[in-house]
mmCIF file with all atom_site columns, C-alpha atoms in Angstrom:
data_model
loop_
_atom_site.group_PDB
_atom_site.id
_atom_site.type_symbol
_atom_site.label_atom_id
_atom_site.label_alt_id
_atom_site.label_comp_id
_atom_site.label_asym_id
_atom_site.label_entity_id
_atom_site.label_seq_id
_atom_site.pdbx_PDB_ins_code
_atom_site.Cartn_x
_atom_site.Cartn_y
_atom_site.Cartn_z
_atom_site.occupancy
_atom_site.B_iso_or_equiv
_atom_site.pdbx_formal_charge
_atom_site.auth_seq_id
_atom_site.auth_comp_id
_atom_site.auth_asym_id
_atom_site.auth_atom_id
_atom_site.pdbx_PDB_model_num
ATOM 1   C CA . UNK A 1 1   ? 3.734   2.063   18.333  1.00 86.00 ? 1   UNK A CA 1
ATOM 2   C CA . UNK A 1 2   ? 1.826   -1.676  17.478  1.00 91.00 ? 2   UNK A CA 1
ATOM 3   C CA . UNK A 1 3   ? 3.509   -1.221  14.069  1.00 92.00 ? 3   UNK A CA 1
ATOM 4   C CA . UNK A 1 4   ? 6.908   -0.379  15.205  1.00 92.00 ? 4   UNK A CA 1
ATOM 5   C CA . UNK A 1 5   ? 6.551   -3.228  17.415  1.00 91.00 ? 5   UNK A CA 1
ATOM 6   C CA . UNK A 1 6   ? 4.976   -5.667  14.885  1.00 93.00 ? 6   UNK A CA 1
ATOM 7   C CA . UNK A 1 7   ? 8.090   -4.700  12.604  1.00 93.00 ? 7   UNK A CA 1
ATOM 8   C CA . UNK A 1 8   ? 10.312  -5.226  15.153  1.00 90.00 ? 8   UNK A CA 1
ATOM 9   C CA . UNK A 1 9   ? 9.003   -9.066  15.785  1.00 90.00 ? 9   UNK A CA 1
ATOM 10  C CA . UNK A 1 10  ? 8.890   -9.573  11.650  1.00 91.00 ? 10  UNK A CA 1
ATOM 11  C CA . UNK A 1 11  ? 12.658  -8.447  11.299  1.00 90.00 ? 11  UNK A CA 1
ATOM 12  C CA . UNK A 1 12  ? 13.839  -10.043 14.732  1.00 85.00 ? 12  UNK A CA 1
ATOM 13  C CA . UNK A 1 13  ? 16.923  -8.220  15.489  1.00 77.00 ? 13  UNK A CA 1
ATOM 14  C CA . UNK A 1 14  ? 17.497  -5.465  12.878  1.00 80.00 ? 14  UNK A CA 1
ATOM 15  C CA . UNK A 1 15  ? 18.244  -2.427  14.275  1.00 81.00 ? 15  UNK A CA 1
ATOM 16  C CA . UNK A 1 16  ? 15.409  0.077   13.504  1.00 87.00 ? 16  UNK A CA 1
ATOM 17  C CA . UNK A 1 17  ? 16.767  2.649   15.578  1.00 84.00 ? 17  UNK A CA 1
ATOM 18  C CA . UNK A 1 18  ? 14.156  4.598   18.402  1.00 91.00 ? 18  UNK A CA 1
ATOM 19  C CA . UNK A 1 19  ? 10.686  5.461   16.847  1.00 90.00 ? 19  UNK A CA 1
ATOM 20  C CA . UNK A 1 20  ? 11.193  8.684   18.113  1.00 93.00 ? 20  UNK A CA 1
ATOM 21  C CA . UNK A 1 21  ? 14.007  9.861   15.906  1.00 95.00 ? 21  UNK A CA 1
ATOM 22  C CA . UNK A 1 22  ? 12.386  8.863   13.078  1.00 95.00 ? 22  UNK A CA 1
ATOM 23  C CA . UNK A 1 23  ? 11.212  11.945  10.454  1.00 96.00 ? 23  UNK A CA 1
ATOM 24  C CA . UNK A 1 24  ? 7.934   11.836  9.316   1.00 96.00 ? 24  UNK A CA 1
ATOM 25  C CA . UNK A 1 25  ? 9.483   10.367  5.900   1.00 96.00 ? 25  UNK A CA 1
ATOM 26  C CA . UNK A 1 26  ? 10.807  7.473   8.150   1.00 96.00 ? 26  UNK A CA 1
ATOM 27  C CA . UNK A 1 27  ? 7.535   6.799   9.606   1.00 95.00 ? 27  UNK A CA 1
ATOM 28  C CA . UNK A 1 28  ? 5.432   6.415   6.342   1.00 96.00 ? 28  UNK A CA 1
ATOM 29  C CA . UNK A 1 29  ? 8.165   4.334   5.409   1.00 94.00 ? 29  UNK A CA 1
ATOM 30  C CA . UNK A 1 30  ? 7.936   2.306   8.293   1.00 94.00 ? 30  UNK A CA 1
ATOM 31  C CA . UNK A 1 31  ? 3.905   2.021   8.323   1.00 95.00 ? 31  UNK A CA 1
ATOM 32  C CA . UNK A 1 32  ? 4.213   0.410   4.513   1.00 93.00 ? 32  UNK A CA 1
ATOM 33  C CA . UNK A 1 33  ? 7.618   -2.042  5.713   1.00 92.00 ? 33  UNK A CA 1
ATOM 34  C CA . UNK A 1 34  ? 5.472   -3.516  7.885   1.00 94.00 ? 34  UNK A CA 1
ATOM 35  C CA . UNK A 1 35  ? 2.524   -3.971  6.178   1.00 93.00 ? 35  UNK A CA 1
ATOM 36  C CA . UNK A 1 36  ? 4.379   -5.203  3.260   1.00 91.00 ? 36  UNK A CA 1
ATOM 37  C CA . UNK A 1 37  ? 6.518   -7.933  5.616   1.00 92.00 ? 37  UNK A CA 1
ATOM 38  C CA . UNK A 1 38  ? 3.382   -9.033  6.959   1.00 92.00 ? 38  UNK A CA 1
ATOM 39  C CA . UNK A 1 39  ? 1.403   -9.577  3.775   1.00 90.00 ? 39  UNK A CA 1
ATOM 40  C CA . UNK A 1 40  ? 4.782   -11.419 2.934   1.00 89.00 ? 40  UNK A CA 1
ATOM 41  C CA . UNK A 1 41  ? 4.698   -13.128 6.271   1.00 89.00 ? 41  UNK A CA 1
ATOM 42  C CA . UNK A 1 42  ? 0.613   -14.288 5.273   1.00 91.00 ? 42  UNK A CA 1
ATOM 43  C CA . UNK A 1 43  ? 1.460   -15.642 1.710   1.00 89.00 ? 43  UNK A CA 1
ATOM 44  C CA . UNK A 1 44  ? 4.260   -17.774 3.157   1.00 89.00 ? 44  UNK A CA 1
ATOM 45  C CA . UNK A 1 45  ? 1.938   -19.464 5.317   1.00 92.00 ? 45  UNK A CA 1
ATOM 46  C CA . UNK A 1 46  ? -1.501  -19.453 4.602   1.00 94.00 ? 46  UNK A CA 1
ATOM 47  C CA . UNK A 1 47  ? -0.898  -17.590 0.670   1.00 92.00 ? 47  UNK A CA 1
ATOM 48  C CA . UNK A 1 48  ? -4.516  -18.795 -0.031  1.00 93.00 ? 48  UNK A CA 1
ATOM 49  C CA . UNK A 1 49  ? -6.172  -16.167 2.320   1.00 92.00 ? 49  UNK A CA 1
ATOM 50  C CA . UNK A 1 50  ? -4.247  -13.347 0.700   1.00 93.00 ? 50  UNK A CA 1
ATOM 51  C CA . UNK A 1 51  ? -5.355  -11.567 -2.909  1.00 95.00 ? 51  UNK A CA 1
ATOM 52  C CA . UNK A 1 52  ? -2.949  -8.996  -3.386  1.00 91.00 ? 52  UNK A CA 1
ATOM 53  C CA . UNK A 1 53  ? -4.849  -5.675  -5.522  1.00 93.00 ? 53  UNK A CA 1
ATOM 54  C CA . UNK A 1 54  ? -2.995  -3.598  -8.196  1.00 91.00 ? 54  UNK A CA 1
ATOM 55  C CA . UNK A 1 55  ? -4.797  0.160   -6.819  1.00 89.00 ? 55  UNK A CA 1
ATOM 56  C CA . UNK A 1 56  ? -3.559  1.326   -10.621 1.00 88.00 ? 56  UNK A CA 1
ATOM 57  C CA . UNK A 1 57  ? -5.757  -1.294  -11.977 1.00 91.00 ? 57  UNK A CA 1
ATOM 58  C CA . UNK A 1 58  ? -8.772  -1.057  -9.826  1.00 91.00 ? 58  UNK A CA 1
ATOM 59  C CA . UNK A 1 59  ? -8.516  2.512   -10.730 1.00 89.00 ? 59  UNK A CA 1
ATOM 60  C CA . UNK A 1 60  ? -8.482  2.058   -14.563 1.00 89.00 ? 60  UNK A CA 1
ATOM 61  C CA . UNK A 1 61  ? -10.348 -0.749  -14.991 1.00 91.00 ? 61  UNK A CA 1
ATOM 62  C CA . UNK A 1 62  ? -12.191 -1.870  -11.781 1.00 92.00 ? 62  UNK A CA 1
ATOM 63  C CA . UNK A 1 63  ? -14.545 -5.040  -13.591 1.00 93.00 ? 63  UNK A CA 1
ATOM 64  C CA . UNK A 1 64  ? -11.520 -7.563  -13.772 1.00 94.00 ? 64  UNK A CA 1
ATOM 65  C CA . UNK A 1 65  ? -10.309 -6.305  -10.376 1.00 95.00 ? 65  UNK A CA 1
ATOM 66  C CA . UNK A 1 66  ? -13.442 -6.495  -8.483  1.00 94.00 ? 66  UNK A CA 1
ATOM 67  C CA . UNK A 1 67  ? -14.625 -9.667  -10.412 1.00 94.00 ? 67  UNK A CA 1
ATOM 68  C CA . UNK A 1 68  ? -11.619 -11.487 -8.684  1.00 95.00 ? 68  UNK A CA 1
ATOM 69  C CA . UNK A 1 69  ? -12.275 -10.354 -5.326  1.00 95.00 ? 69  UNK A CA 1
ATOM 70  C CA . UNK A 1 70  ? -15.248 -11.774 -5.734  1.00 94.00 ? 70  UNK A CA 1
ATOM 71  C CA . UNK A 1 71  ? -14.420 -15.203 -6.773  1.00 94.00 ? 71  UNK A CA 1
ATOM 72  C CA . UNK A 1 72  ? -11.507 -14.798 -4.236  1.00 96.00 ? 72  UNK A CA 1
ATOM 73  C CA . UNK A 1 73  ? -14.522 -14.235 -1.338  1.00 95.00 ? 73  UNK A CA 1
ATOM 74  C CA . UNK A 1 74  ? -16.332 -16.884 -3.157  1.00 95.00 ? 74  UNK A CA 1
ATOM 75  C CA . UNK A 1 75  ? -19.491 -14.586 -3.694  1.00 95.00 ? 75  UNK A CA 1
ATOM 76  C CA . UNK A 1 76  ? -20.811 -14.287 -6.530  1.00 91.00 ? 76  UNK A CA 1
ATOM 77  C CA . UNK A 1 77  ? -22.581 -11.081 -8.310  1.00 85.00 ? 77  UNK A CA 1
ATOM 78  C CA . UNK A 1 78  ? -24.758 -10.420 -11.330 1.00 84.00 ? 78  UNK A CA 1
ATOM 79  C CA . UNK A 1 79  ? -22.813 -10.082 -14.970 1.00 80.00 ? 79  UNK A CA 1
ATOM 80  C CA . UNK A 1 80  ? -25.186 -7.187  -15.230 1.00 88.00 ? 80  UNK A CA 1
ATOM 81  C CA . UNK A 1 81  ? -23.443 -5.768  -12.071 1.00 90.00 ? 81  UNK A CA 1
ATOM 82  C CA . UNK A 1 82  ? -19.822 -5.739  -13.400 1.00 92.00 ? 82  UNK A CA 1
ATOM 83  C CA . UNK A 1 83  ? -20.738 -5.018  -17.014 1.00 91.00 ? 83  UNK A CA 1
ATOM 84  C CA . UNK A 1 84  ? -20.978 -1.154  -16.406 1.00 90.00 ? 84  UNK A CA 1
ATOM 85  C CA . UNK A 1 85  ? -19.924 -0.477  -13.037 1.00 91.00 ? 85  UNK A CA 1
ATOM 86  C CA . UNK A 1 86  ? -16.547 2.109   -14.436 1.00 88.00 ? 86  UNK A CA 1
ATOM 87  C CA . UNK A 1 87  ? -19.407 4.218   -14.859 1.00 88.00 ? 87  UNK A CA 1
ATOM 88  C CA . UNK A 1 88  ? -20.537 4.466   -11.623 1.00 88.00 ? 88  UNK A CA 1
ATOM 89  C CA . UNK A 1 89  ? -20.591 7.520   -9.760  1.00 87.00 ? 89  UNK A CA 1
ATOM 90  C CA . UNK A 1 90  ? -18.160 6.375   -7.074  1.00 86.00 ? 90  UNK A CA 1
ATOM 91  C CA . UNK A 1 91  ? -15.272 6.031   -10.034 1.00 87.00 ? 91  UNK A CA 1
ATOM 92  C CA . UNK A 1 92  ? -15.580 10.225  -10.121 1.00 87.00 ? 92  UNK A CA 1
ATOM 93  C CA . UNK A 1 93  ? -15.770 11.164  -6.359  1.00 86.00 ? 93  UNK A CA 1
ATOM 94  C CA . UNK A 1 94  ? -13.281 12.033  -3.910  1.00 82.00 ? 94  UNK A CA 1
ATOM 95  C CA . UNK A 1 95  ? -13.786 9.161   -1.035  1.00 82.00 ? 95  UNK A CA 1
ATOM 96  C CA . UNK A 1 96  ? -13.195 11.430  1.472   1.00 86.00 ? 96  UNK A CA 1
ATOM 97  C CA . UNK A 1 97  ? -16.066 14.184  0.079   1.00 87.00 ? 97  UNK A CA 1
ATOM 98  C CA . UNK A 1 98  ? -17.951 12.697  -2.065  1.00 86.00 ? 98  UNK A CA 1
ATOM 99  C CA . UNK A 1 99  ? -19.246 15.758  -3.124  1.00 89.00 ? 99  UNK A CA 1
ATOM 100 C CA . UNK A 1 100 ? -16.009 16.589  -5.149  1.00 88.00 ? 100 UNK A CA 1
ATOM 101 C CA . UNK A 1 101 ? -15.215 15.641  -8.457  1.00 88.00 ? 101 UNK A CA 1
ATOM 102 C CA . UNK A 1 102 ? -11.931 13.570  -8.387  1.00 88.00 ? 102 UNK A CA 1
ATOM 103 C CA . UNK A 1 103 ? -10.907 12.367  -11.936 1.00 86.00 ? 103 UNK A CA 1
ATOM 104 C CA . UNK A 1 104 ? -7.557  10.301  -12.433 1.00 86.00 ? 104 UNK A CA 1
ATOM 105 C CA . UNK A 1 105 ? -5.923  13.864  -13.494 1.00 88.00 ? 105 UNK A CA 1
ATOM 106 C CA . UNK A 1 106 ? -6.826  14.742  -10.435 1.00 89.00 ? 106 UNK A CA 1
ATOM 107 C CA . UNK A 1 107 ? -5.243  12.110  -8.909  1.00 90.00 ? 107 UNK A CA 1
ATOM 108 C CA . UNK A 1 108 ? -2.004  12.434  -10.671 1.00 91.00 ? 108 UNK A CA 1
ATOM 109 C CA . UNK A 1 109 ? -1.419  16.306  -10.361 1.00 94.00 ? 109 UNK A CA 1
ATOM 110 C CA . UNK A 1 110 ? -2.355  16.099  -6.899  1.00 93.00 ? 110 UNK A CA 1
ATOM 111 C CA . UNK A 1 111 ? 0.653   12.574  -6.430  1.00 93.00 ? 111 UNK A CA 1
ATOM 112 C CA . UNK A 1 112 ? 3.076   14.650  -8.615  1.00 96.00 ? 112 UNK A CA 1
ATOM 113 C CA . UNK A 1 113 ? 2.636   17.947  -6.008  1.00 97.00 ? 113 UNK A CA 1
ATOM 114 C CA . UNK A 1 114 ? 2.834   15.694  -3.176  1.00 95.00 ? 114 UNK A CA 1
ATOM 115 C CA . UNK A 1 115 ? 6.184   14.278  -4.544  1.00 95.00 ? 115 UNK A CA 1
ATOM 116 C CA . UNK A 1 116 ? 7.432   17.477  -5.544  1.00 96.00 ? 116 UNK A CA 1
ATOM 117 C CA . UNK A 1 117 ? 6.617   19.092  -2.192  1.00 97.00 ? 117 UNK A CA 1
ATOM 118 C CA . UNK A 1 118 ? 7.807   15.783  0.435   1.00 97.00 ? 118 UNK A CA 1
ATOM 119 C CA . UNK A 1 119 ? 10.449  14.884  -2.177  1.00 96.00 ? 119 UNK A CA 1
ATOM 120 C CA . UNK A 1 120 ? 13.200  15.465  0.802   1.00 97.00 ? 120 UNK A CA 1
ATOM 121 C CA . UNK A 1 121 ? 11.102  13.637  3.435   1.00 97.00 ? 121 UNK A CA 1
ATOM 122 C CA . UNK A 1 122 ? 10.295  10.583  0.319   1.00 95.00 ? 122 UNK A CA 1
ATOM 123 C CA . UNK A 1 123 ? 14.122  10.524  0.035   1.00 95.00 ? 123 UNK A CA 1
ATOM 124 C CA . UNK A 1 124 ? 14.675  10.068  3.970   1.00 96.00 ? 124 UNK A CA 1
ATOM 125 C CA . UNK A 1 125 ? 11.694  6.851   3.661   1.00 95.00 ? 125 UNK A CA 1
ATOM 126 C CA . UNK A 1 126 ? 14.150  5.538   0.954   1.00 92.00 ? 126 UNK A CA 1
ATOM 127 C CA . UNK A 1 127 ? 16.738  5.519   2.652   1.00 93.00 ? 127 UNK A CA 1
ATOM 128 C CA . UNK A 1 128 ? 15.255  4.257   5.876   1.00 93.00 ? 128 UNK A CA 1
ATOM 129 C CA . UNK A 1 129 ? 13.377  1.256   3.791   1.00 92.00 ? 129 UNK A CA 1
ATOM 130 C CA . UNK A 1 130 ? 17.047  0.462   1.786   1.00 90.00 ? 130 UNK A CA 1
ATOM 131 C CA . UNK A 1 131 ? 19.106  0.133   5.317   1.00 90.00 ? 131 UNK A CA 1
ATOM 132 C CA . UNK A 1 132 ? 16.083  -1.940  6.350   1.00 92.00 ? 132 UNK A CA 1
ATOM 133 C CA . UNK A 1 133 ? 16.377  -4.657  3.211   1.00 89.00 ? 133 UNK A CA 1
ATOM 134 C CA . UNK A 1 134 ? 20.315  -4.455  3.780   1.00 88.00 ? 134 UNK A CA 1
ATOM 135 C CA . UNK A 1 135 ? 19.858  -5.483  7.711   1.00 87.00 ? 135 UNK A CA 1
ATOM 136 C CA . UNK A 1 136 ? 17.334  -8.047  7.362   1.00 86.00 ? 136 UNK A CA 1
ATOM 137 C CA . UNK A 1 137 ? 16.958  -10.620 4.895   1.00 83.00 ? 137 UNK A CA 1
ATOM 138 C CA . UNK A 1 138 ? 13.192  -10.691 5.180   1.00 82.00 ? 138 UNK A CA 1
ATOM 139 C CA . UNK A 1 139 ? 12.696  -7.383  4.478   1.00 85.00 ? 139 UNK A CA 1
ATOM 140 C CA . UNK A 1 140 ? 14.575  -7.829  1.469   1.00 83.00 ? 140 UNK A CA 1
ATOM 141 C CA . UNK A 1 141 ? 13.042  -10.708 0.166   1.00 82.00 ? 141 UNK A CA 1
ATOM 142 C CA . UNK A 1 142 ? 9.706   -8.742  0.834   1.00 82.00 ? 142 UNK A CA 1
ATOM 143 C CA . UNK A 1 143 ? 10.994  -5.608  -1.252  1.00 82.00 ? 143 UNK A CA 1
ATOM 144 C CA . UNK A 1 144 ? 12.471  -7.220  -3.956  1.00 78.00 ? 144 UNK A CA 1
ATOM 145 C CA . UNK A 1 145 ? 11.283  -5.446  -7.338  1.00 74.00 ? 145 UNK A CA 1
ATOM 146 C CA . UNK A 1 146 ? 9.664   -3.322  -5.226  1.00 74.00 ? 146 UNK A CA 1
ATOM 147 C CA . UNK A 1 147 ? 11.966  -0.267  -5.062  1.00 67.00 ? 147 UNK A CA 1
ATOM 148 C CA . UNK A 1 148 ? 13.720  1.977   -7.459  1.00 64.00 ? 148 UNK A CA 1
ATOM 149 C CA . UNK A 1 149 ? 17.168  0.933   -7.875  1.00 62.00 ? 149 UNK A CA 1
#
């Protein structure tokens, strides 16, 4: 409900329709709108707070991606400590159980079932997100390169 609400202030007047008829589709979509209109909303006015991460890149090559959060929190950490640190444990492990093994296979059979299986329910969030960016011009400023065409 705070999200629904937060997206309602962020696209002031765009008709979202009632948070109850929304399909579960609908809802993800909703939860990433408005996190994605209010990182927007943050680099417009104070963009030097905000460092925006790639999750791809972290993923594949976490040094250059963790090296800038660092200068971007202005801490600083051994070279020693960024030199290996792909080949720490953490890289392999499922976050949620770290007693599983979760390599990036893994991770992509397990995105590609997920799509496969909530491919109707993905449609319905595309949708929803696409009349969204046509009613309100800050959501499509937001989502511009962002979705499929």
């Amino acid at each position: 409900k705070e999200r629904y609400r937060r997206l309602e202030r962020l696209v002031g007047g765009a008709e979202l329709g009632p948070l109850y008829a929304l399909s579960p589709g609908e809802l993800a979509a909703m939860a990433w709108c408005v996190e994605l209109l209010t990182r927007h909303r943050i680099r417009e006015t104070t963009p030097e707070r905000l460092l925006c991460l790639d999750f791809e890149a972290l993923l594949s090559n976490p040094a250059p991606v963790l090296a800038a959060v660092f200068t971007h929190l202005r801490l600083s950490a051994p070279d020693s400590y960024l030199e290996n640190i792909d080949q720490a444990p953490v890289w392999s492990r499922y976050a949620k159980a770290p007693e599983a093994a979760y390599s990036p296979q893994t991770r992509a059979e397990i995105l590609q079932q997920s799509r496969m299986r909530h491919g109707d329910e993905i449609h319905k969030g595309l949708v929803w997100i696409d009349r969204l960016a046509k009613n309100a011009p800050l959501a499509a400023a937001a989502f511009s390169g962002l979705l499929p065409p």
